Coordinates of C-alpha atoms in Angstrom, one line a residue:
M1 CA -32.3 -43.1 19.5
K2 CA -29.3 -41.7 21.0
F3 CA -27.9 -45.2 21.2
I4 CA -28.7 -45.8 17.8
S5 CA -27.1 -42.7 16.7
W6 CA -23.8 -43.6 18.7
L7 CA -23.8 -47.2 17.4
L8 CA -23.8 -45.9 13.9
W9 CA -21.0 -43.3 14.5
S10 CA -18.9 -46.0 16.2
V11 CA -19.2 -48.7 13.5
C12 CA -18.1 -46.1 10.8
V13 CA -15.1 -45.0 12.9
L14 CA -14.1 -48.7 13.3
C15 CA -14.6 -49.1 9.6
S16 CA -12.4 -46.5 8.8
A17 CA -9.9 -47.5 11.2
A18 CA -9.9 -50.9 9.7
G19 CA -9.0 -49.3 6.4
M20 CA -12.4 -50.5 4.8
A21 CA -12.1 -49.1 1.0
A22 CA -14.4 -46.1 0.3
T23 CA -15.8 -45.3 -3.1
P24 CA -13.8 -42.1 -4.4
A25 CA -16.1 -38.8 -4.7
Q26 CA -16.6 -37.6 -8.0
G27 CA -18.6 -34.7 -9.6
V28 CA -18.0 -31.4 -11.5
V29 CA -16.8 -27.9 -10.8
Y30 CA -19.2 -26.2 -13.1
H31 CA -20.4 -22.3 -13.8
D32 CA -23.5 -22.1 -11.9
A33 CA -25.1 -19.3 -14.5
N34 CA -28.6 -19.3 -12.9
K35 CA -26.9 -19.4 -9.6
N36 CA -29.4 -22.2 -8.3
A37 CA -26.5 -24.4 -6.8
V38 CA -27.8 -27.5 -9.1
F39 CA -25.5 -28.5 -12.2
D40 CA -28.0 -28.0 -15.1
A41 CA -28.0 -29.9 -18.2
D42 CA -27.1 -26.4 -19.9
E43 CA -24.3 -25.5 -17.7
T44 CA -20.8 -26.1 -18.2
G45 CA -17.8 -27.4 -16.3
V46 CA -14.7 -25.3 -15.5
P47 CA -11.5 -26.8 -16.2
G48 CA -8.2 -26.6 -14.2
V49 CA -9.6 -26.1 -10.9
C50 CA -8.2 -27.9 -8.0
I51 CA -10.3 -29.8 -5.5
S52 CA -8.9 -31.2 -2.3
N53 CA -9.7 -33.9 0.3
G54 CA -7.2 -32.0 2.6
R55 CA -4.1 -34.5 1.8
D56 CA -4.6 -35.1 -1.8
V57 CA -5.0 -32.6 -4.6
V58 CA -6.6 -32.9 -8.2
V59 CA -7.2 -30.9 -11.3
T60 CA -10.5 -30.9 -13.0
D61 CA -10.3 -32.1 -16.7
A62 CA -11.4 -30.0 -19.6
E63 CA -15.0 -30.9 -18.6
G64 CA -14.5 -30.0 -15.1
R65 CA -14.8 -33.4 -13.7
Y66 CA -12.6 -34.5 -11.0
T67 CA -12.0 -38.0 -8.8
V68 CA -10.7 -38.1 -5.5
A69 CA -10.7 -40.3 -2.7
V70 CA -12.5 -39.8 0.4
G71 CA -12.5 -41.7 3.7
E72 CA -15.4 -41.9 6.3
D73 CA -14.6 -38.3 8.1
T74 CA -13.5 -36.2 5.0
G75 CA -13.9 -32.6 4.2
L76 CA -13.9 -32.1 0.8
F77 CA -13.3 -28.6 -0.8
V78 CA -13.1 -26.6 -4.0
I79 CA -10.0 -24.4 -4.1
K80 CA -11.7 -21.2 -5.2
P81 CA -9.6 -19.8 -8.5
A82 CA -9.0 -16.3 -9.2
Q83 CA -11.6 -14.3 -11.0
W84 CA -14.4 -16.9 -9.6
T85 CA -16.2 -16.8 -6.3
T86 CA -18.2 -19.5 -4.3
P87 CA -21.6 -19.2 -3.1
V88 CA -21.6 -17.7 0.5
S89 CA -24.3 -18.5 3.4
A90 CA -26.5 -15.9 5.0
E91 CA -23.6 -15.5 7.2
Q92 CA -21.5 -14.5 4.5
L93 CA -19.4 -17.6 4.8
P94 CA -18.1 -19.1 1.5
Q95 CA -19.7 -22.7 1.0
H96 CA -16.9 -24.3 -0.7
Y97 CA -16.9 -27.5 0.4
Y98 CA -18.7 -30.8 1.0
L99 CA -18.5 -32.9 4.5
H100 CA -18.3 -36.4 4.4
K101 CA -19.6 -37.8 7.6
P102 CA -21.5 -40.8 7.0
A103 CA -22.1 -41.5 11.5
G104 CA -22.0 -37.8 11.6
S105 CA -20.1 -36.3 15.1
P106 CA -19.8 -38.2 18.2
T107 CA -22.1 -36.6 20.7
L108 CA -21.1 -33.2 21.8
K109 CA -22.3 -30.0 23.1
P110 CA -22.5 -27.8 21.5
A111 CA -23.3 -30.0 18.3
G112 CA -21.0 -31.2 16.0
V113 CA -22.0 -32.4 12.1
A114 CA -25.2 -34.2 11.4
P115 CA -24.8 -37.7 9.8
T116 CA -24.2 -37.2 5.9
G117 CA -25.2 -40.4 4.9
P118 CA -23.9 -42.1 1.9
L119 CA -21.7 -40.3 -0.6
P120 CA -23.4 -38.9 -3.2
E121 CA -23.1 -40.6 -6.9
Q122 CA -22.0 -36.7 -7.8
V123 CA -20.3 -34.2 -5.4
N124 CA -20.5 -30.8 -7.4
F125 CA -19.6 -27.4 -6.9
P126 CA -20.6 -24.3 -8.4
L127 CA -18.8 -21.4 -9.2
Y128 CA -19.5 -18.0 -10.7
P129 CA -17.7 -15.4 -12.4
H130 CA -16.0 -12.5 -10.6
E131 CA -14.3 -9.7 -11.4
E132 CA -11.2 -9.6 -9.4
S133 CA -8.5 -6.7 -9.2
D134 CA -4.8 -7.7 -8.3
A135 CA -5.1 -5.0 -6.2
F136 CA -7.8 -5.4 -3.3
R137 CA -7.7 -5.1 0.7
V138 CA -8.5 -7.8 3.3
I139 CA -9.6 -6.9 7.0
L140 CA -7.7 -9.0 9.5
F141 CA -9.2 -9.9 13.0
G142 CA -6.8 -11.5 15.8
D143 CA -8.6 -13.7 18.6
P144 CA -12.3 -11.7 19.0
Q145 CA -12.5 -14.2 21.8
A146 CA -15.7 -13.5 23.3
R147 CA -17.0 -14.9 26.3
G148 CA -20.6 -15.1 26.3
L149 CA -23.0 -12.5 24.4
K150 CA -22.0 -9.5 26.3
E151 CA -18.5 -9.7 24.6
V152 CA -20.0 -10.8 21.4
N153 CA -21.5 -7.1 21.5
F154 CA -18.3 -6.0 22.2
V155 CA -17.0 -7.4 19.2
L156 CA -20.1 -5.7 17.2
H157 CA -19.6 -2.4 18.8
D158 CA -16.1 -2.0 19.0
V159 CA -15.2 -3.0 15.4
V160 CA -17.8 -4.3 13.3
D161 CA -19.9 -1.1 13.4
E162 CA -17.5 0.9 12.1
L163 CA -16.4 -1.8 9.4
I164 CA -20.2 -1.5 8.0
G165 CA -19.6 -0.9 4.0
S166 CA -16.3 -1.4 3.7
N167 CA -14.9 -1.8 0.4
A168 CA -12.4 -4.6 1.4
A169 CA -12.9 -8.2 -0.9
F170 CA -13.0 -10.1 2.4
G171 CA -12.3 -10.4 5.9
I172 CA -10.3 -13.5 7.8
S173 CA -10.5 -14.2 11.6
L174 CA -7.3 -15.8 12.5
G175 CA -8.5 -18.1 15.5
D176 CA -10.0 -17.8 18.9
M177 CA -13.6 -16.2 17.8
V178 CA -14.7 -17.3 21.0
A179 CA -13.6 -18.3 24.2
D180 CA -14.3 -21.8 24.9
D181 CA -17.7 -21.8 23.8
P182 CA -18.5 -22.5 19.8
A183 CA -22.2 -22.4 20.4
L184 CA -21.3 -18.7 20.2
F185 CA -19.9 -19.1 16.7
S186 CA -23.7 -18.3 15.1
E187 CA -24.0 -15.2 16.8
L188 CA -20.7 -13.8 16.1
S189 CA -20.9 -15.0 12.5
Q190 CA -24.2 -12.9 12.2
G191 CA -22.7 -10.0 13.5
I192 CA -19.6 -9.6 11.6
A193 CA -21.9 -10.7 8.3
Q194 CA -23.1 -7.2 8.8
I195 CA -19.9 -5.8 7.0
G196 CA -21.3 -7.1 3.9
I197 CA -18.1 -9.0 2.4
P198 CA -17.4 -12.8 2.6
W199 CA -15.4 -13.8 5.7
H200 CA -12.9 -16.9 6.3
N201 CA -12.3 -18.3 9.7
V202 CA -8.9 -19.8 11.0
F203 CA -9.4 -22.2 13.9
G204 CA -8.0 -21.4 17.1
N205 CA -7.2 -23.1 20.2
H206 CA -10.6 -21.9 22.1
D207 CA -12.7 -22.8 19.3
F208 CA -12.3 -26.3 20.0
N209 CA -15.0 -28.9 21.8
R210 CA -14.1 -29.5 25.2
G211 CA -14.1 -33.3 26.2
V212 CA -13.2 -35.0 22.8
Q213 CA -10.7 -37.7 23.3
D214 CA -9.2 -37.8 19.8
N215 CA -7.6 -34.5 18.1
L216 CA -9.7 -35.7 14.8
Y217 CA -13.1 -34.6 16.7
S218 CA -11.8 -31.2 18.1
D219 CA -13.0 -29.2 15.6
E220 CA -16.5 -30.7 14.8
T221 CA -18.6 -27.9 15.8
F222 CA -16.3 -25.5 13.9
E223 CA -16.6 -27.8 10.9
R224 CA -20.7 -27.6 11.3
F225 CA -20.4 -23.6 10.8
F226 CA -17.3 -23.2 8.7
G227 CA -16.3 -26.4 7.1
P228 CA -12.9 -27.9 7.1
S229 CA -10.3 -26.2 9.2
T230 CA -7.5 -26.4 6.6
Y231 CA -8.4 -25.7 2.8
A232 CA -7.0 -22.8 0.4
F233 CA -8.6 -20.4 -1.8
E234 CA -7.1 -17.6 -4.4
Y235 CA -8.1 -14.2 -5.0
G236 CA -6.2 -12.0 -7.7
N237 CA -2.6 -13.0 -7.6
V238 CA -2.4 -14.3 -4.0
A239 CA -2.8 -18.1 -2.9
F240 CA -4.3 -18.3 0.6
I241 CA -3.8 -21.5 2.7
N242 CA -5.8 -22.2 5.7
F243 CA -4.5 -24.3 8.6
K244 CA -6.0 -25.6 11.8
N245 CA -2.2 -25.9 13.1
L246 CA -3.4 -26.9 16.8
V247 CA -3.3 -30.8 17.7
F248 CA -5.3 -31.7 20.9
N249 CA -5.1 -34.8 23.2
G250 CA -7.5 -36.2 25.3
E251 CA -7.2 -33.9 28.1
G252 CA -7.7 -30.9 26.1
K253 CA -4.4 -29.9 25.8
Y254 CA -2.9 -29.1 22.4
R255 CA 0.8 -28.8 20.4
I256 CA 1.4 -26.3 18.2
R257 CA 2.3 -28.1 14.9
F258 CA 1.3 -29.0 11.3
T259 CA 0.0 -32.6 10.4
D260 CA 1.2 -34.9 7.8
D261 CA -1.9 -34.8 5.7
Q262 CA -1.4 -30.8 5.5
L263 CA 2.4 -30.8 4.8
S264 CA 1.3 -33.2 1.7
F265 CA -1.6 -30.9 1.2
V266 CA 0.7 -28.0 0.7
E267 CA 3.1 -29.8 -1.3
S268 CA 0.5 -30.9 -3.9
Y269 CA -1.6 -27.7 -3.9
L270 CA 1.7 -25.5 -4.7
K271 CA 2.7 -27.7 -7.7
Q272 CA -0.4 -26.1 -9.0
V273 CA 0.7 -22.4 -8.0
P274 CA 2.9 -20.5 -10.5
Q275 CA 5.9 -18.7 -8.7
E276 CA 4.6 -15.7 -9.6
K277 CA 1.9 -16.0 -7.3
L278 CA 2.2 -14.6 -3.4
V279 CA 1.6 -17.6 -1.1
V280 CA -0.1 -16.7 2.0
L281 CA 0.0 -18.9 4.9
L282 CA -3.0 -18.4 7.7
M283 CA -3.2 -19.8 11.0
H284 CA -3.6 -19.0 14.5
A285 CA -0.3 -19.8 16.6
P286 CA 2.8 -18.2 14.7
I287 CA 4.5 -20.6 12.5
V288 CA 7.7 -19.7 14.5
D289 CA 6.4 -21.9 17.4
C290 CA 5.4 -25.0 15.4
A291 CA 7.5 -28.0 16.6
N292 CA 7.8 -28.9 12.5
R293 CA 8.1 -25.4 10.8
R294 CA 11.3 -26.5 9.2
D295 CA 8.9 -29.0 7.4
M296 CA 7.0 -26.0 6.0
Y297 CA 9.5 -23.5 5.3
A298 CA 11.3 -26.6 3.1
L299 CA 7.9 -26.5 1.1
I300 CA 7.6 -22.6 0.3
Q301 CA 11.5 -21.3 1.0
D302 CA 12.1 -21.7 -2.7
R303 CA 9.5 -19.5 -3.9
P304 CA 10.0 -15.6 -4.3
H305 CA 6.8 -14.6 -2.5
T306 CA 5.8 -15.8 0.7
L307 CA 4.0 -14.3 3.7
S308 CA 2.6 -15.8 7.1
L309 CA 0.0 -14.3 9.1
A310 CA -1.2 -15.2 12.6
G311 CA -2.6 -14.4 15.8
H312 CA -2.9 -15.9 19.4
T313 CA -0.4 -14.0 21.4
H314 CA -2.2 -10.8 22.2
E315 CA 0.7 -8.6 20.6
L316 CA 1.6 -7.0 17.6
A317 CA 5.1 -8.3 15.8
H318 CA 6.6 -8.6 12.6
I319 CA 9.3 -11.3 12.4
F320 CA 11.6 -11.7 9.9
I321 CA 12.1 -15.5 9.6
D322 CA 16.2 -15.9 8.7
R323 CA 18.6 -18.6 8.5
H324 CA 19.1 -18.6 12.3
M325 CA 15.8 -19.6 12.6
G326 CA 16.1 -22.3 10.2
W327 CA 14.6 -20.5 6.8
R328 CA 17.0 -21.3 3.7
G329 CA 15.3 -19.1 1.1
D330 CA 16.9 -16.0 -0.5
K331 CA 15.3 -13.3 2.0
P332 CA 13.8 -13.7 5.0
H333 CA 10.1 -14.9 5.2
H334 CA 7.8 -12.4 7.0
L335 CA 5.7 -13.0 9.8
Y336 CA 3.0 -10.7 10.8
V337 CA 1.8 -11.7 14.0
N338 CA -1.9 -9.4 14.4
G339 CA -3.1 -7.6 17.3
T340 CA -6.4 -8.5 18.6
V341 CA -10.1 -7.5 18.6
C342 CA -10.4 -8.6 22.0
G343 CA -7.2 -7.1 23.2
S344 CA -6.2 -8.3 26.7
W345 CA -9.1 -10.6 26.5
W346 CA -11.8 -7.7 26.9
C347 CA -10.2 -6.8 30.3
G348 CA -9.7 -2.9 31.7
N349 CA -11.7 -0.3 32.8
I350 CA -14.7 0.3 30.5
D351 CA -15.4 3.5 28.4
E352 CA -18.6 5.6 28.0
R353 CA -20.4 3.1 25.8
G354 CA -19.4 0.3 28.3
I355 CA -16.8 -1.4 26.5
P356 CA -13.3 -1.9 28.2
H357 CA -10.3 -0.4 27.3
A358 CA -8.5 -3.9 26.4
T359 CA -5.4 -2.8 25.8
M360 CA -3.0 -5.6 24.6
N361 CA -0.1 -6.6 26.7
D362 CA 2.5 -4.7 24.6
G363 CA 0.4 -1.3 25.2
V364 CA -1.1 -1.4 21.7
P365 CA -5.0 -0.4 22.0
N366 CA -7.2 -3.5 20.5
G367 CA -8.3 -3.3 17.3
Y368 CA -7.7 -4.9 13.8
A369 CA -5.3 -4.8 10.4
F370 CA -6.0 -3.9 6.8
V371 CA -3.7 -6.0 4.4
D372 CA -3.6 -4.2 1.0
F373 CA -2.5 -6.8 -1.8
D374 CA -1.3 -5.5 -5.0
G375 CA 0.4 -8.1 -7.3
A376 CA 3.0 -10.1 -5.4
D377 CA 3.3 -6.8 -3.3
Y378 CA 1.6 -5.9 0.3
K379 CA 1.1 -3.6 3.3
I380 CA 0.1 -4.1 6.7
T381 CA -1.8 -1.0 8.4
W382 CA -3.1 -1.4 12.2
K383 CA -6.5 0.3 12.8
A384 CA -6.8 0.9 16.5
A385 CA -10.6 0.4 17.6
R386 CA -12.3 3.6 18.6
R387 CA -9.6 5.8 17.4
P388 CA -8.7 7.6 14.0
A389 CA -6.6 6.0 11.3
D390 CA -3.6 7.9 11.7
Y391 CA -3.6 7.0 15.5
Q392 CA -0.6 4.8 15.2
M393 CA 1.7 5.6 18.0
H394 CA 1.5 6.6 22.0
I395 CA 4.0 9.1 22.8
Y396 CA 5.3 9.0 26.6
L397 CA 7.1 12.2 28.0
P398 CA 5.9 14.2 31.5
D399 CA 4.0 17.3 30.9
D400 CA 6.5 19.0 33.3
I401 CA 10.1 18.7 33.1
P402 CA 12.4 20.7 35.4
Q403 CA 15.1 22.1 33.3
K404 CA 17.7 20.7 35.4
R405 CA 16.5 17.1 34.4
I406 CA 16.2 17.4 30.7
D407 CA 19.4 15.7 30.4
T408 CA 18.1 12.7 32.2
T409 CA 14.3 12.5 30.8
E410 CA 13.6 10.1 28.6
L411 CA 10.9 10.4 25.5
L412 CA 9.5 6.8 24.9
V413 CA 7.1 6.1 21.7
N414 CA 5.3 2.9 21.2
V415 CA 4.9 2.7 17.5
F416 CA 2.2 0.0 17.3
C417 CA 2.8 -1.7 13.7
G418 CA 7.0 -0.9 13.8
S419 CA 9.4 -3.2 13.2
D420 CA 13.3 -3.7 12.7
R421 CA 12.4 -2.0 9.5
S422 CA 11.0 0.9 10.6
T423 CA 12.4 4.5 11.0
V424 CA 11.3 6.9 14.2
E425 CA 12.8 10.3 14.5
M426 CA 11.6 13.0 16.7
C427 CA 11.9 17.1 16.2
I428 CA 11.4 19.5 18.9
D429 CA 9.1 22.6 18.3
Q430 CA 9.4 22.0 14.3
E431 CA 12.9 23.4 14.7
G432 CA 16.4 22.1 14.1
G433 CA 15.6 19.3 12.0
W434 CA 14.8 15.7 12.7
I435 CA 16.6 13.3 15.4
P436 CA 16.7 9.6 15.0
L437 CA 15.3 7.5 17.9
Q438 CA 16.7 4.0 18.9
Q439 CA 14.8 0.8 19.2
T440 CA 14.8 -0.8 22.4
R441 CA 13.2 -3.7 24.3
T442 CA 10.7 -2.7 27.2
T443 CA 7.4 -2.9 28.4
D444 CA 4.6 0.2 27.5
P445 CA 4.5 2.6 30.8
E446 CA 0.5 2.8 30.4
C447 CA 0.2 -0.6 29.9
E448 CA 2.0 -1.4 33.3
R449 CA -0.1 1.8 35.0
M450 CA -3.3 0.0 34.1
N451 CA -2.1 -3.6 34.7
K452 CA -1.7 -2.4 38.6
L453 CA -4.6 -0.3 38.7
N454 CA -6.7 -3.6 37.4
K455 CA -5.2 -5.7 39.9
Y456 CA -6.4 -3.2 43.0
R457 CA -10.1 -3.1 41.6
N458 CA -13.0 -5.4 42.0
E459 CA -13.5 -7.8 39.0
N460 CA -17.2 -6.6 38.9
V461 CA -15.8 -3.2 37.8
F462 CA -13.2 -4.1 35.4
G463 CA -14.2 -7.7 34.5
Y464 CA -11.4 -10.2 34.4
N465 CA -7.5 -9.4 35.2
M466 CA -5.4 -8.1 32.8
D467 CA -2.2 -10.1 31.7
E468 CA 1.0 -8.7 32.9
A469 CA 2.6 -6.3 30.6
H470 CA 5.1 -7.8 28.3
D471 CA 8.6 -6.7 26.6
T472 CA 8.2 -5.3 22.8
T473 CA 10.6 -4.5 20.2
H474 CA 8.2 -1.5 18.8
I475 CA 9.3 0.9 21.0
W476 CA 11.6 3.6 20.5
K477 CA 13.6 6.4 22.9
G478 CA 15.5 9.1 22.7
S479 CA 16.6 12.3 24.7
L480 CA 15.6 15.8 24.7
P481 CA 18.1 18.6 23.9
S482 CA 19.2 20.2 26.6
S483 CA 19.3 23.6 25.3
L484 CA 15.3 24.0 25.8
T485 CA 14.6 27.1 27.7
P486 CA 11.6 27.3 30.4
G487 CA 8.0 27.4 28.6
S488 CA 5.7 25.3 26.5
H489 CA 7.1 23.3 23.7
H490 CA 5.9 20.2 21.8
V491 CA 7.9 17.1 20.5
S492 CA 6.6 15.6 16.9
V493 CA 7.4 12.1 16.3
R494 CA 7.7 11.1 12.7
T495 CA 7.4 7.1 11.8
T496 CA 8.0 5.5 8.4
D497 CA 7.4 1.6 8.3
M498 CA 8.6 -1.2 6.1
F499 CA 5.9 -0.3 3.6
G500 CA 6.8 3.4 3.0
Q501 CA 3.6 4.5 5.2
C502 CA 4.5 7.5 7.1
W503 CA 2.6 8.6 10.5
T504 CA 3.1 11.9 12.7
A505 CA 2.4 12.3 16.3
H506 CA 2.6 15.3 18.5
R507 CA 2.9 16.0 22.3
V508 CA 2.8 19.3 23.9
F509 CA 4.9 19.5 27.2
R510 CA 6.4 22.4 29.6
V511 CA 10.0 23.2 30.7
R512 CA 10.1 24.9 34.4

C-alpha cells in the first residue's frame, strides 16, 4: 500500500513538473445562512471577495462566483473581507482554504496532507456576517517553541491561562510554534484554543518537516493543521498578509526571502486594497533579513499605512526602515520584532510553578504583545508573563551607594518595549523635576548574571543553556545628583513610548 501511495504521489509530481494543464478551480463564495458549510439552493453568493491560489488573485462576480488556476499542489483560499468571518475548527483555526493535493504529501513523519483526489466540480467557501469595529485588539505571540509536552505545558500555564476570556478579536503566533517537532501542533493548538478566539499561525523555521528534499514540501504538516502558509485576511480597516519567508534546501538549511509567487500575490492583492487601509505584513524572520526585501518594499512603499510584524530573534525591537535601508516611502516603515513566549528557549531557573524564568537575550522577560488597532492607527504593548500589565521596565541601581561614589554610580533602565521614539526620565525623591536619561547600546546586567549562573549549573536543574546576553538599544542611562545626603531615597523612572503610553516604576536605595 505504501508503494502504491508513493507511486501515485510521484506520478502527480512528475505531471506537474511537465506542465500538464490542470482544470481551473471554480466555485462560489456564499453567505452560509444556516452555517452548515453547504451552498444550499436558497443561499446567495457574496460579490467582490478575493480568492487566491497563492500567486493570482481573482474577485467574485455579482453572484459570488470565481474561477482561478490550480496546479497539482495548490492551497486555494478566500481572503476574508471585513464584516464577514469564516468557520473555525474546534481548535479555533480559521477554515478559509481548500488544499488541492491529488497525491497528498510525500511520506513524512509526522504526516503531511492525505491525498485529496480529483479537483471537485466546485470549491465553495462559506462566510458568515460578522460585526467588526475599526477598533480592535490582537494578541501577538512570538516563538512559543515548545520541545515536547513539558514545554507545551509551559506555554499553556505561563501565558494561555491568564488570557482565557480575553476580549481580543483574534490571536497570531509569529512562527516557531514548536521546536522541530510538528507533531506537537495538535496539542499546542488545542491549548491555545482555550483562550476562546480565532488563532492565525505563521510558519517558522522550527515548524518545518525534517528530511524533505524540496522547499515545496517543507511545510506539509503545517498545511495539514493550518492550511496554506501564505494567505491574507481582513478585519476592520486592516489587511493582514501572512508569509512563509523561509526557503529550505535538501539539507534542512534555509534562506530568508520571499518567493516570486508571494511577490506576485502581494502585487495582485494590493490592487484590491484601498489606500486608506492599513497593510500589515506577518512573517517569522524580520523583513530586514530577507535577501530580496527591496522587492517587497517596492510593492508597499507608496502606501500611506504599512506595518511589519515578525519574531525569530528572541529579542524585542522597533526598527524604522528608512532610505538608508532601501525604503523609498515618504516616511519610514515600522518593523516591530516581537518578543517571545519561550523567552530564551525556556531556559533558566524555575519559579514556584516549575516554569523557567526564560528571560530573553536582551533582558526582557518572556511574554506576548497586544496590538490595538483603530482605523489605520495602532499601538503595541508588551505584556511580561507572570507579571502585572504595568511591569514595563527594569531599574538597575545598587542598594547601597557610598556618598563619595555617587558621581560615578550609573543608573540603568531597560525599557522593554522602548524605541528610538521613546522618552525616558528620572526623578529623585519626587523632588527637583524630571531629568532626561540617555539611550545607550549595552547588555542587560541581570541577563548577564543569569547567563553566567546558568553555565555553572547542571542542565538537569536549569534545562538548556541560555544564549549569550545581546546588546540592545532599549536601555537608558543616567547619573544621580551629587547632592544626595546619607539615608534612604527612591528613584522614579517615567517612560512615554511612540504611541503616547506612559509607564512609571520606582526603586529604593540608600546613600551611606
